[in-house]
Coordinates of C-alpha atoms and ligand atoms in Angstrom, one line a residue:
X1236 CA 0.0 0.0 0.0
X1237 CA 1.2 3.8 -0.7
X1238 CA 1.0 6.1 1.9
X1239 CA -2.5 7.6 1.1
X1240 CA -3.5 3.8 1.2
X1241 CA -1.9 3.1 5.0
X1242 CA -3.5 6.7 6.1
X1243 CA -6.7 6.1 5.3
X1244 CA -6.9 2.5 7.0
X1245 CA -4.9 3.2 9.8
X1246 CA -5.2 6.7 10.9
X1247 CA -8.0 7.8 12.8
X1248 CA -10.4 9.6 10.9
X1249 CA -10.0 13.1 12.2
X1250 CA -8.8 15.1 9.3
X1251 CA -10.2 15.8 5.6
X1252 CA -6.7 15.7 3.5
X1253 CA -5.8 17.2 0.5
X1254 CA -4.8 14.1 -1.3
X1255 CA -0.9 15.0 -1.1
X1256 CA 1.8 13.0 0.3
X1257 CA 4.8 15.8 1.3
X1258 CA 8.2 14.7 1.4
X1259 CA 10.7 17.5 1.6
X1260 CA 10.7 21.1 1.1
X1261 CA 13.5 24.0 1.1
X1262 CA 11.9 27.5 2.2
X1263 CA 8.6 27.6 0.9
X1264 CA 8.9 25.3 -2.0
X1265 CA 7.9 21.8 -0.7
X1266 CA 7.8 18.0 -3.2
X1267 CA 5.4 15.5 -2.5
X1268 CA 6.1 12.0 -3.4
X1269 CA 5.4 11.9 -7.1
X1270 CA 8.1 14.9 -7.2
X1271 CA 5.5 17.3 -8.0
X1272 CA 6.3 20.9 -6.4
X1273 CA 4.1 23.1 -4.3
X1274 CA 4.5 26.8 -3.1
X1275 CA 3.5 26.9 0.4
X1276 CA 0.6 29.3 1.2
X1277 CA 0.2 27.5 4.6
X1278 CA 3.5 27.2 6.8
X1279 CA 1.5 24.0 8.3
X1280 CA -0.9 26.2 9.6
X1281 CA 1.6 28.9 10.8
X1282 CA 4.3 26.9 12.2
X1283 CA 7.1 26.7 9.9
X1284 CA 8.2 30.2 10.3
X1285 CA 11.1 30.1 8.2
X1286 CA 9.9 27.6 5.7
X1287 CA 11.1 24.2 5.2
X1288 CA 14.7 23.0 6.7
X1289 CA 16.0 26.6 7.0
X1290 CA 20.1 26.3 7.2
X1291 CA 20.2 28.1 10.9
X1292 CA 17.3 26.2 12.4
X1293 CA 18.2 22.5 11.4
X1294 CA 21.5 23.2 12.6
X1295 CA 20.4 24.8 16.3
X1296 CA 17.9 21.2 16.3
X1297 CA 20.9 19.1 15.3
X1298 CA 23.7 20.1 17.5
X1299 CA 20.9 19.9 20.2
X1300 CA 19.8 16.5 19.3
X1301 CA 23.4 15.5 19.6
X1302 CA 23.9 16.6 22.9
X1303 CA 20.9 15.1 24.3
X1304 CA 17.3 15.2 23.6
X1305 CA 15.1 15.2 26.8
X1306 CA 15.8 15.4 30.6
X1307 CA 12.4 15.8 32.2
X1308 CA 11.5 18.4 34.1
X1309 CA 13.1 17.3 37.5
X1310 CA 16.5 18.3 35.7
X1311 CA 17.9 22.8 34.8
X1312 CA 18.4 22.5 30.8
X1313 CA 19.8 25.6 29.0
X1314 CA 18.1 25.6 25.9
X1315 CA 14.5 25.7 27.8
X1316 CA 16.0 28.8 30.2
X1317 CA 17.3 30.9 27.3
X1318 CA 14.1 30.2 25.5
X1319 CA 12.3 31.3 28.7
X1320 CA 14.6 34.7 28.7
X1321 CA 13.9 35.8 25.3
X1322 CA 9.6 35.0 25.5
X1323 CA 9.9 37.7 28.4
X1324 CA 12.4 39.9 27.4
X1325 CA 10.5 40.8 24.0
X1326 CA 6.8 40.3 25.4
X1327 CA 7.0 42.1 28.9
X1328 CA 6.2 38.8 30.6
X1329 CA 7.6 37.7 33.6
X1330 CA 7.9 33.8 33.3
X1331 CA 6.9 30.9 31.6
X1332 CA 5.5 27.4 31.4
X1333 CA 6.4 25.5 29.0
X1334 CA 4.0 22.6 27.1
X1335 CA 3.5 21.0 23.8
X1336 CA 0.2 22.3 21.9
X1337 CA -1.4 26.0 21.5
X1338 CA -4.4 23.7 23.2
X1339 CA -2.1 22.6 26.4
X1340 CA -0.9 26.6 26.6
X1341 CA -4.8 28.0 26.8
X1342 CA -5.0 24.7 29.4
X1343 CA -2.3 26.4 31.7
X1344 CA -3.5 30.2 31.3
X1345 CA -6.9 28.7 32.4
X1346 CA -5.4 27.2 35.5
X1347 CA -3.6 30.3 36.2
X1348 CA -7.1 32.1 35.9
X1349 CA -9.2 30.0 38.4
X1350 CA -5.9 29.8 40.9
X1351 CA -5.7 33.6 40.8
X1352 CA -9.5 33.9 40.9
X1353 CA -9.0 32.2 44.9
X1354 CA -12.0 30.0 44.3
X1355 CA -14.1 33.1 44.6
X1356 CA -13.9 34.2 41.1
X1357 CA -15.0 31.2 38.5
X1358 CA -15.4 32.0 35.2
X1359 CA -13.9 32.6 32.1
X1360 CA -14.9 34.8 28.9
X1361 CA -14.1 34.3 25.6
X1362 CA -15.8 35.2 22.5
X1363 CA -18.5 33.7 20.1
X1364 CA -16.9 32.3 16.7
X1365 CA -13.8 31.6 19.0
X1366 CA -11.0 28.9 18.5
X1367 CA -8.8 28.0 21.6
X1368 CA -8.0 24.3 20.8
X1369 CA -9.3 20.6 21.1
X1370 CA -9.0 19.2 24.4
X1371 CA -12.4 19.3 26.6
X1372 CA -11.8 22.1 28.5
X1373 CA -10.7 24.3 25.2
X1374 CA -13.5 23.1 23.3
X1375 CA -15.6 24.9 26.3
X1376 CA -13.4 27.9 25.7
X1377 CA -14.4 27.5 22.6
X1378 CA -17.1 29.8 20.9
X1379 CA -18.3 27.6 17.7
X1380 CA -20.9 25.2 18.0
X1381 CA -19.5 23.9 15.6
X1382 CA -16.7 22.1 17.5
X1383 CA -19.2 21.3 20.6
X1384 CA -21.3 18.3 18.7
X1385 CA -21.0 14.9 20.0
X1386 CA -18.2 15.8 22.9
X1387 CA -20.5 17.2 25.9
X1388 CA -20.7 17.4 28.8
X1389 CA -18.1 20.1 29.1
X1390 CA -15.9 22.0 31.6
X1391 CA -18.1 24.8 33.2
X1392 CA -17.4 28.2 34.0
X1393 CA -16.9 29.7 30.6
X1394 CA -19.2 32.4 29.1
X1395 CA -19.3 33.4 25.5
X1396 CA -19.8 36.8 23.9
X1397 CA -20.4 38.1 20.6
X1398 CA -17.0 39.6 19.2
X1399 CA -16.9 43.8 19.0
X1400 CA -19.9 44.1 21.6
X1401 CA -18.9 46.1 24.5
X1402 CA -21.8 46.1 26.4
X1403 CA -22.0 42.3 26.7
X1404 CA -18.6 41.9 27.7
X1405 CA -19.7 44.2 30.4
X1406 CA -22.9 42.1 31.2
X1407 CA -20.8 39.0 31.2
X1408 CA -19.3 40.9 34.2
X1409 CA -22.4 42.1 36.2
X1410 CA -23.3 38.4 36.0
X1411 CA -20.9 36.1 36.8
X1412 CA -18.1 36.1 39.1
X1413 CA -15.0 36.8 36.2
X1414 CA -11.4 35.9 36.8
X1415 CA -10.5 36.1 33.2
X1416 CA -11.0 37.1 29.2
X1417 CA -9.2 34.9 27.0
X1418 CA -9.3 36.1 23.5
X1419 CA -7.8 35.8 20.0
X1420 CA -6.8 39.7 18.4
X1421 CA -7.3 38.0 15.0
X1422 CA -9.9 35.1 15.0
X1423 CA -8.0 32.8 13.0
X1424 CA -10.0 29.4 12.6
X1425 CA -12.9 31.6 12.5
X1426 CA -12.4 33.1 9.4
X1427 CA -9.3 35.8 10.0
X1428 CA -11.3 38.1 11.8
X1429 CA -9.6 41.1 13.2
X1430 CA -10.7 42.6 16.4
X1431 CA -11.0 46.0 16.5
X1432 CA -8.1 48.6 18.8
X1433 CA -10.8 49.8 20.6
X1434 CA -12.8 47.3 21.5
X1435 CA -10.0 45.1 22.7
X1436 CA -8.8 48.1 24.7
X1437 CA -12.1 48.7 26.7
X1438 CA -11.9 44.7 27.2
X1439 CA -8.3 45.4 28.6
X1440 CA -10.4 48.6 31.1
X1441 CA -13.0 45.9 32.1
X1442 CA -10.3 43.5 32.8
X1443 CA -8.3 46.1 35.2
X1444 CA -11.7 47.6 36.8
X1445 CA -12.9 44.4 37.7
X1446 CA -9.6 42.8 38.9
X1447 CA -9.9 39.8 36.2
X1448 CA -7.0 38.8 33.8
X1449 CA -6.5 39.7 30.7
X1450 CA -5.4 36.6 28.4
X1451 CA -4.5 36.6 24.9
X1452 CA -4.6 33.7 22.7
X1453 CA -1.5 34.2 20.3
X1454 CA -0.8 30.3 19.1
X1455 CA -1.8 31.5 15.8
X1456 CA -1.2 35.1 15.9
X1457 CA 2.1 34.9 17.6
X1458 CA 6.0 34.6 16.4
X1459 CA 6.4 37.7 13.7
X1460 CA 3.1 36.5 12.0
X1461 CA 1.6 40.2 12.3
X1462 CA 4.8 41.8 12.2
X1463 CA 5.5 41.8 16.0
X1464 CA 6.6 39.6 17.7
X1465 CA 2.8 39.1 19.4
X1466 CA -0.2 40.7 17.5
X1467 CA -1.1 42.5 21.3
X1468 CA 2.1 44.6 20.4
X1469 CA 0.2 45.8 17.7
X1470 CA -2.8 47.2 19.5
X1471 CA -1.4 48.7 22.7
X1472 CA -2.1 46.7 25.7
X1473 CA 0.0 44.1 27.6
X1474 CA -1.8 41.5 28.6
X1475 CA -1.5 39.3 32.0
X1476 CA -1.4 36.1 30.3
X1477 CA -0.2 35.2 26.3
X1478 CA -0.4 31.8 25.0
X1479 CA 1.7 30.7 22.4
X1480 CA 2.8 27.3 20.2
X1481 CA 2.3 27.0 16.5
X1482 CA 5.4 28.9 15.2
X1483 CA 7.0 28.7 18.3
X1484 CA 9.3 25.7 17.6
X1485 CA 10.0 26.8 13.9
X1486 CA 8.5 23.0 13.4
X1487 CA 8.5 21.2 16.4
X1488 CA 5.9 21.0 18.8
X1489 CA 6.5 23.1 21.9
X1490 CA 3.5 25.1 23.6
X1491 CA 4.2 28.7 26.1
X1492 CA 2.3 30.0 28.6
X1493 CA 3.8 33.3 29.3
X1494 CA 2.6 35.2 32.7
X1495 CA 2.6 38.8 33.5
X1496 CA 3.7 40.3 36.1
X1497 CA 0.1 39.8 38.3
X1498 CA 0.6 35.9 37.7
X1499 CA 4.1 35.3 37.6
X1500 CA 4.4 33.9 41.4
X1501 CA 0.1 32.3 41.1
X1502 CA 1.8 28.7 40.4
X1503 CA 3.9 26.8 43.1
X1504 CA 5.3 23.5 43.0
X1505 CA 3.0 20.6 42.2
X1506 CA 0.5 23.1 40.4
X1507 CA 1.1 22.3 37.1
X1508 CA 3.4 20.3 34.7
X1509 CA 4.4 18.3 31.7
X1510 CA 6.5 15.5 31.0
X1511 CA 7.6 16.5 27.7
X1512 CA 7.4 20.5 27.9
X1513 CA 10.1 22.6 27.3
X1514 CA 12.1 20.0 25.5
X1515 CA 15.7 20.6 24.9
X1516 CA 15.8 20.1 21.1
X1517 CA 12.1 22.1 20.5
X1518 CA 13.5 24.8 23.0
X1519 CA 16.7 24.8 20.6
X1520 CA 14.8 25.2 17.5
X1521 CA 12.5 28.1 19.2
X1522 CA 15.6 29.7 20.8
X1523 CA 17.2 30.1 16.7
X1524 CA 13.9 31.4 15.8
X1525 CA 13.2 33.4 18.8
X1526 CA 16.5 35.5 18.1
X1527 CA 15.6 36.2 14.5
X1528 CA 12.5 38.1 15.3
X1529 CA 13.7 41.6 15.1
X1530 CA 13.1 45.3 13.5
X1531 CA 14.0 43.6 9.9
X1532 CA 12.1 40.4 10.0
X1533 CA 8.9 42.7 10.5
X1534 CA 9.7 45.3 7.8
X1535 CA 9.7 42.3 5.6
X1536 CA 6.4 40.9 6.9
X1537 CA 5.1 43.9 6.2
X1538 CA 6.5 44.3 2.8
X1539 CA 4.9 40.4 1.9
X1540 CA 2.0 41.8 3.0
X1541 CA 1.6 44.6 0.6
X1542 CA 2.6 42.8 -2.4
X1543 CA 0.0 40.1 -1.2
X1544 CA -2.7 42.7 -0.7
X1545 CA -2.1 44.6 -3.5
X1546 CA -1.5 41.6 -6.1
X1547 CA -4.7 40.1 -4.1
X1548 CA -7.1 42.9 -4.6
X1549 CA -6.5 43.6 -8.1
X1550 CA -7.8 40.0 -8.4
X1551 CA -10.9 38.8 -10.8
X1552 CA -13.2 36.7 -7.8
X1553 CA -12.1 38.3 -4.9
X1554 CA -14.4 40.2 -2.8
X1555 CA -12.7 41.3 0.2
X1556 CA -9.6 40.9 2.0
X1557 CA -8.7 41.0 5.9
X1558 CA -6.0 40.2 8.0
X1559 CA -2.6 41.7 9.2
X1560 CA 0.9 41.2 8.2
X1561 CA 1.2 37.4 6.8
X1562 CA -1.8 36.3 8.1
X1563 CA -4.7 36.9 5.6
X1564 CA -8.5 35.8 4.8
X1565 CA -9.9 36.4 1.5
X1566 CA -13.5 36.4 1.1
X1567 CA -13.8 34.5 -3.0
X1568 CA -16.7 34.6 -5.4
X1569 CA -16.0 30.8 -5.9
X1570 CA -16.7 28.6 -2.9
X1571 CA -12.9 28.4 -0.7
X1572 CA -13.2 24.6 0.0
X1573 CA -13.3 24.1 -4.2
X1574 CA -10.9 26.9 -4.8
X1575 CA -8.0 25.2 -2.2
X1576 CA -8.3 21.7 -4.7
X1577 CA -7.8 23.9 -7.6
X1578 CA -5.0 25.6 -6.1
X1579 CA -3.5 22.7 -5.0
X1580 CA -3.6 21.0 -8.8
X1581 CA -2.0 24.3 -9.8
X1582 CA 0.7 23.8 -7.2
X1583 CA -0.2 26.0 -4.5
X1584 CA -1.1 25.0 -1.0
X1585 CA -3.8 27.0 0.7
X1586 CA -6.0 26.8 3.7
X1587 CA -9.6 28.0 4.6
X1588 CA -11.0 29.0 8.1
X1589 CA -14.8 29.1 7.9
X1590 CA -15.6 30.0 4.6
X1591 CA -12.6 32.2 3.4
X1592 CA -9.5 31.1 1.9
X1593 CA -6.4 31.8 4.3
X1594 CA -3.2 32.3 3.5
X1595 CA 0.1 32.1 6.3
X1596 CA 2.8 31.5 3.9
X1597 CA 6.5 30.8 5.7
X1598 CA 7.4 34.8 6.9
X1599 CA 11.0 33.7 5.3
X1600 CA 9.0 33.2 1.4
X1601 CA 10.8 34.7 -1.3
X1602 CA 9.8 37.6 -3.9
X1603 CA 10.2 34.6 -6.5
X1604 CA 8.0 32.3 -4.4
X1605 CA 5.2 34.4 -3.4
X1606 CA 5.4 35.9 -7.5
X1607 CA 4.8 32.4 -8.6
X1608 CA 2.1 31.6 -6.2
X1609 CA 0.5 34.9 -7.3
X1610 CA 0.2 34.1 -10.8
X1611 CA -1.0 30.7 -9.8
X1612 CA -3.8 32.2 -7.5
X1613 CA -5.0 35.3 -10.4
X1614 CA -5.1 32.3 -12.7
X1615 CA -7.1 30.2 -10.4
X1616 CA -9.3 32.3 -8.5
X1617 CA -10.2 34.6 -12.2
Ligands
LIG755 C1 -4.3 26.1 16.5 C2 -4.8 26.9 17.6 C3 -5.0 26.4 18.9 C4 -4.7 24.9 19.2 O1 -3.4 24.6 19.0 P1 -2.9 23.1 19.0 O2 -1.4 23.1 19.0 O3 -3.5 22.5 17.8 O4 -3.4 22.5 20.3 C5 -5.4 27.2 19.9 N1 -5.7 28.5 19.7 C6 -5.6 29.1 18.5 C7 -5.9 30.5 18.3 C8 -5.2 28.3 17.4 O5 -5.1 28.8 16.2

């Protein structure tokens, strides 16, 4: 049997793939098994920041991996402490815990929420058309009904609100005993939706007047996506707690929970943990990508993002375009689900969230990359 054939008999059926096996890739240029080539539009959903088996990264992995490549958490290991010091040293945070998944980092910022909240304070808000990850008590974070069939009962003490609404935040806090807000700045599963400055600033007011945490959800936002380090940079707040994973690793799975200065001292020992979090090797790779996010990375996100935006709206069959930096929805004429398969034929791999296509190409493409999936996506989408 090929490896489409093994999948689909032996993997659980979770996931609806793009009939693609991928082999190797350099930058954002990838080969499946039949050698065809693909520019990708995707990063693996936002986590290979600098592409495929960038030179600096494989080597930070490597010479890690050669040293030795997990200690548990009973045992100091350098590359997870240096990891630790950059996170707070360009966010503002204080400390860290360290996990695998963006769903095991919004697990530990809900702990931290109902520890700080002293058993007086309960509940959580996040908002409707919300993603937060997989696991039970994410799901409940979780604002999409979607998500919810077949899985109840879930975790109480969460309360949904409708996005950009104000005034039902507030109510949310007249009726329940808050000790947090966990939000995403862009909603990114559920559709590239961008939250408005304003709105997420009088979120931030209710937060402080109330004495309940702010908590951002950054797994998808986060690591020079929106041409900061963390999307919140770009809307003037710092939060109390930021969750982070996706692009993290450059590529291997490592999770953050980074806390503020009201929650650095919440957890003692015995709180919380994970066997595998803050591995050395993953903390290696983040550690090379962590100390590439600077002033010039950003000026190029920004710079992908105009010629995207620009090449994008001067298409035939799109209809509107949102997002920030190298994160991006586009709303099509065509339906997004069809428009992905002919992409994907034309050798270009795209996502959708809800009904938009999505685009989170490597932030390391090239001019000569995202040209050629350009002309692929006029010709397609046309
Ligand atoms: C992907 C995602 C998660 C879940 O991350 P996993 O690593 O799949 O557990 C949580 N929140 C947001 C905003 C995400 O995009």
């Amino acid at each position: 049997m090929n490896t489409m054939q093994l999948d689909n008999q032996y993997i659980a059926r979770t996931y609806a793939r793009q009939p693609v096996a991928l082999v190797r890739g350099e930058n954002a240029t990838l080969y499946d098994e039949s050698g065809k080539k693909y520019i990708d539009m995707g990063a693996g959903i936002a986590v290979n920041v600098f592409g495929a088996c960038d030179a600096a990264w494989r080597e930070a992995v490597t010479s890690q991996l050669s040293l030795l490549q997990h200690a548990s958490n009973y045992y100091y290991t350098q590359p997870m402490a240096e990891l630790a010091r950059l996170l707070c040293e360009k966010s503002g945070m204080r400390r860290v815990f360290f996990g695998n998944s963006g769903a095991e980092a919004n697990e530990c910022a809900i702990k931290v929420a109902r520890k700080y909240g002293g058993g007086v304070k309960d509940t959580i808000v996040t908002l409707e058309n919300s993603f937060h990850g997989r696991t039970i008590t994410t799901l409940s974070a979780t604002g999409q009904d979607a998500f919810h069939r077949d899985f109840g009962p879930f975790t109480p003490g969460f309360c949904h609100v409708a996005p950009g609404d104000i005034a039902a935040m507030r109510e949310a806090f007249s009726n329940h005993k808050v000790c947090g807000v966990l939000v995403e700045l862009i909603q990114g599963e559920g559709g590239v939706r961008v939250l408005d400055t304003g709105y997420i600033r009088a979120v931030a007011a209710l937060c402080e007047e109330f004495g309940a945490l702010l908590m951002v959800d950054e797994v998808q936002t986060g690591i020079g996506r929106t041409g900061r380090l963390y999307c919140y940079q770009n809307y003037g707040i710092l939060p109390d707690v930021v969750t982070s994973a996706k692009g993290l690793g450059g590529g291997l799975p490592i999770g953050a929970c980074l806390l503020g200065e009201k929650v650095k001292d919440v957890f003692a020992p015995g709180d919380h943990g994970s066997t595998f979090g803050g591995n050395p090797v993953c903390a290696a790779g983040a550690v090379s990508v962590l100390s590439r996010m600077d002033d010039a990375l950003y000026r190029e996100v920004a710079r992908k993002h105009d010629i995207l935006v620009s090449a994008l709206s001067g298409c035939a069959g799109v209809l509107g375009i949102e997002g920030i930096g190298l994160m991006l929805g586009v709303r099509t004429r065509e339906d997004a689900h069809a428009l992905v398969g002919s992409l994907r034929e034309q050798g270009v791999l795209a996502l959708t969230a809800k009904d938009r296509l999505r685009f989170l190409p490597p932030l390391s493409i090239t001019d000569d990359e995202l040209t050629e999936a350009l002309t692929r996506v006029k010709e397609v989408l046309a």
